[in-house]
Coordinates of C-alpha atoms in Angstrom, one line a residue:
M1 CA -0.3 -0.3 0.2
S2 CA 2.8 2.5 -1.0
N3 CA 1.8 5.8 -1.9
P4 CA 4.8 8.2 -3.1
S5 CA 4.9 10.7 -0.1
C6 CA 6.6 8.8 2.2
I7 CA 8.2 4.9 2.5
I8 CA 7.8 3.3 6.3
I9 CA 9.7 1.6 7.7
A10 CA 8.5 -1.6 10.3
I11 CA 11.0 -3.0 12.1
T12 CA 10.5 -5.8 15.2
G13 CA 11.4 -8.0 17.4
A14 CA 11.2 -8.6 21.2
S15 CA 11.9 -6.6 23.8
A16 CA 15.6 -5.5 23.8
S17 CA 16.6 -7.1 20.9
G18 CA 18.2 -4.5 19.3
K19 CA 15.4 -2.9 17.0
S20 CA 16.3 0.3 18.5
S21 CA 19.9 0.6 17.9
I22 CA 19.3 -1.0 14.1
A23 CA 17.0 2.0 13.2
S24 CA 19.3 4.6 15.5
T25 CA 22.5 3.4 12.7
V26 CA 19.8 3.6 9.5
H27 CA 18.4 6.4 10.5
K28 CA 22.1 7.9 11.3
E29 CA 24.0 6.9 8.0
L30 CA 20.6 7.7 6.0
C31 CA 20.7 11.6 7.3
N32 CA 24.2 11.3 6.6
E33 CA 23.5 10.5 3.0
L34 CA 19.8 12.2 2.5
G35 CA 20.0 14.6 5.3
C36 CA 18.1 14.9 8.1
Q37 CA 14.8 16.5 7.0
E38 CA 14.2 13.5 4.9
I39 CA 13.7 11.1 7.3
G40 CA 12.6 10.2 11.3
I41 CA 11.7 7.9 13.9
I42 CA 8.5 6.7 15.6
T43 CA 8.4 4.0 18.4
E44 CA 5.7 2.0 19.1
D45 CA 6.0 2.7 22.7
S46 CA 4.3 6.2 22.2
Y47 CA 1.4 4.6 21.4
Y48 CA 0.7 3.1 24.8
K49 CA -2.9 4.0 25.5
D50 CA -3.4 6.8 27.9
Q51 CA -4.1 5.9 31.8
S52 CA -4.5 8.5 33.7
H53 CA -7.8 7.6 34.7
L54 CA -6.6 5.2 36.7
E55 CA -4.7 4.6 40.1
M56 CA -0.9 3.2 39.5
T57 CA -1.6 0.4 41.3
E58 CA -3.7 -0.2 38.7
R59 CA -1.7 0.8 35.8
V60 CA 1.3 -1.5 36.5
K61 CA -1.4 -4.3 36.4
T62 CA -1.5 -3.8 32.6
N63 CA -0.4 -6.4 29.8
Y64 CA 2.5 -3.7 27.8
D65 CA 3.4 -6.7 25.9
H66 CA -0.5 -7.1 24.8
P67 CA -1.3 -6.1 21.9
S68 CA -4.4 -4.3 23.6
S69 CA -2.3 -1.9 25.6
M70 CA -1.3 0.1 22.6
D71 CA -3.9 2.5 20.7
R72 CA -3.8 0.7 17.3
D73 CA -6.5 3.3 15.7
L74 CA -4.2 6.3 16.2
L75 CA -0.9 5.0 15.4
I76 CA -2.6 3.9 12.0
Q77 CA -4.4 7.3 11.6
H78 CA -0.8 8.3 12.5
L79 CA 0.7 6.5 9.8
K80 CA -2.1 7.5 6.8
N81 CA -1.5 10.8 7.2
L82 CA 2.2 10.5 7.2
K83 CA 2.0 8.5 3.7
N84 CA -0.7 11.3 2.7
G85 CA 1.9 13.8 3.7
S86 CA 0.6 15.4 6.8
A87 CA 1.8 16.3 10.0
V88 CA 1.1 14.2 13.3
D89 CA 1.8 14.7 17.4
V90 CA 3.1 12.1 18.3
P91 CA 1.7 11.0 22.1
V92 CA 4.5 11.3 24.6
Y93 CA 5.0 8.2 27.4
S94 CA 6.3 8.1 31.1
Y95 CA 7.7 4.4 31.7
V96 CA 7.8 5.4 35.0
E97 CA 4.2 7.1 35.6
H98 CA 2.9 4.2 33.3
T99 CA 1.1 6.1 31.2
R100 CA 1.0 9.3 28.5
T101 CA 1.9 13.2 29.9
N102 CA 0.6 16.1 28.5
E103 CA 2.7 16.4 25.8
T104 CA 3.2 15.7 22.2
T105 CA 6.0 15.3 19.5
H106 CA 5.7 17.2 16.4
F107 CA 6.6 15.2 13.5
T108 CA 6.5 16.1 9.7
P109 CA 6.6 14.3 7.2
K110 CA 9.4 12.4 6.0
R111 CA 10.6 10.5 2.9
I112 CA 11.3 7.8 4.5
V113 CA 9.9 6.9 8.5
I114 CA 11.3 4.8 10.9
L115 CA 8.4 2.5 13.0
E116 CA 10.8 0.4 15.6
G117 CA 8.3 -1.6 18.3
I118 CA 7.7 -5.3 20.2
L119 CA 4.4 -5.8 18.1
L120 CA 4.0 -4.3 14.5
L121 CA 3.8 -7.0 12.3
T122 CA 0.5 -8.2 14.7
D123 CA -1.7 -6.0 13.1
E124 CA -2.7 -6.2 9.3
R125 CA -3.3 -2.8 8.7
V126 CA 0.5 -2.2 9.6
R127 CA 1.9 -4.0 7.5
Q128 CA -0.5 -3.7 4.9
L129 CA 1.0 0.4 5.3
A130 CA 4.7 -0.5 5.7
D131 CA 7.0 -1.0 2.5
I132 CA 9.4 -3.2 4.8
S133 CA 9.2 -4.9 7.4
V134 CA 12.0 -6.2 9.5
F135 CA 11.7 -8.7 11.7
V136 CA 15.3 -8.0 14.3
D137 CA 16.2 -11.9 15.9
T138 CA 18.1 -12.3 18.8
P139 CA 18.1 -15.2 21.4
L140 CA 15.7 -14.2 24.3
D141 CA 18.8 -15.1 27.2
I142 CA 20.3 -12.0 25.4
C143 CA 17.3 -10.1 25.3
F144 CA 16.1 -10.4 29.1
I145 CA 20.0 -9.5 30.3
R146 CA 19.5 -6.3 27.8
R147 CA 16.0 -5.6 29.9
L148 CA 17.8 -5.5 33.2
Q149 CA 19.6 -3.1 32.6
R150 CA 17.8 -1.2 30.5
D151 CA 14.8 -0.6 33.1
M152 CA 16.6 -0.7 36.4
E153 CA 19.3 2.0 34.7
E154 CA 16.8 4.3 32.4
R155 CA 13.4 3.6 33.5
G156 CA 13.6 3.6 37.4
R157 CA 12.6 -0.2 37.9
S158 CA 13.3 -3.0 40.6
L159 CA 15.5 -5.9 39.9
Q160 CA 12.6 -8.3 41.1
S161 CA 9.8 -6.3 39.1
V162 CA 11.1 -6.8 35.8
I163 CA 12.2 -10.6 36.4
D164 CA 8.2 -10.9 37.7
Q165 CA 7.1 -8.9 34.7
Y166 CA 9.2 -11.4 32.2
R167 CA 8.5 -14.6 33.8
A168 CA 4.4 -12.7 33.9
T169 CA 3.8 -11.8 30.5
V170 CA 6.9 -10.3 28.9
R171 CA 8.4 -14.5 28.2
P172 CA 4.6 -15.2 27.6
M173 CA 3.7 -12.5 25.3
F174 CA 6.3 -13.2 22.6
L175 CA 6.1 -17.3 22.3
Q176 CA 2.6 -16.2 21.6
F177 CA 2.1 -13.0 19.4
I178 CA 5.9 -11.3 19.0
E179 CA 7.5 -14.4 17.4
P180 CA 4.4 -16.0 15.3
S181 CA 5.0 -12.7 13.4
K182 CA 8.3 -12.9 12.3
Q183 CA 6.6 -14.6 9.4
Y184 CA 5.3 -11.7 7.9
A185 CA 8.7 -10.2 7.6
D186 CA 10.6 -9.0 4.0
I187 CA 13.7 -9.6 6.1
V188 CA 14.6 -11.2 9.3
I189 CA 18.5 -9.5 11.0
P190 CA 19.8 -12.4 13.3
R191 CA 22.4 -11.0 16.0
G192 CA 20.9 -7.6 16.4
G193 CA 22.7 -3.9 15.7
K194 CA 25.4 -6.3 15.3
N195 CA 24.7 -7.6 12.0
R196 CA 26.7 -5.0 9.8
I197 CA 25.4 -6.6 6.8
A198 CA 21.8 -6.8 6.9
I199 CA 22.3 -3.6 8.0
N200 CA 23.5 -2.5 4.7
M201 CA 21.2 -4.4 3.0
L202 CA 18.0 -2.6 5.1
K203 CA 19.8 0.1 3.5
A204 CA 20.1 -0.7 0.0
Q205 CA 16.4 -1.4 -0.3
I206 CA 15.4 1.6 1.1
L207 CA 17.0 3.7 -0.9
H208 CA 16.1 1.2 -3.8
L209 CA 12.1 1.8 -3.3
L210 CA 13.6 6.0 -2.8
N211 CA 14.5 6.0 -6.4
Q212 CA 11.5 4.0 -7.3
K213 CA 8.9 7.2 -5.9

C-alpha cells in the first residue's frame, strides 16, 4: 500500500532485541546520505494507551506486551496521515508514571519513516502500510539481560519487578504474539544491531524503494 509521499519501514522483534539500535544506525547513516529532513523515527511505545484515569496500583498491572495495551487506531491514523503528507502529534509516554504525559512531539512528513516496536507485525493494518517489514531475531536470554539493565538504569525499575514482569508477561507474550509475527517480515536480521551486512542490505532496499518513488 505504497504512497509516493512516504516510505514506512517497520522494525520489530523481542523487547531489547536490538530494534532501536538498528533503527538508530539506519537513521544516522541515511541522515548523512540524504539529509536529516528526509528521515525520522517513531516508536510504537509512544502509542501505549492513556491510563491517566487509573490509579498507579492499576496501571502497573497492565500487560504491556499484549496488543490490547496499544492505541492501534491512533497509530494507524498517524501512519495514514504521514503517507498522505500530513504532520502528526505523537504522544509522549512516561515509563515511570505508566501513562501518557500531557506533551506530544510534532512529527512532520518525511520521505522515510522508521517505525520500531515489539508488536508491529501482529497488526494486519500496520503490515499493509509498511513498505518494508523487518524482524530482529535475537536469543531471548540476551534480550532479558539487556532489558534488565535498561529497565533498572533508564526506567527506575527494581530488579524483582523486572524479573516478575518477564516471567508473567514478557516471555509468554513473545511466544504467543511476537515470534509468530516473524512470518510476515520481509527481512529477518539475526544478531541484532551487530549484523552489519543485514543493515547494509536494509539500507540498500530503502534507497531502492526511494528511487522508485
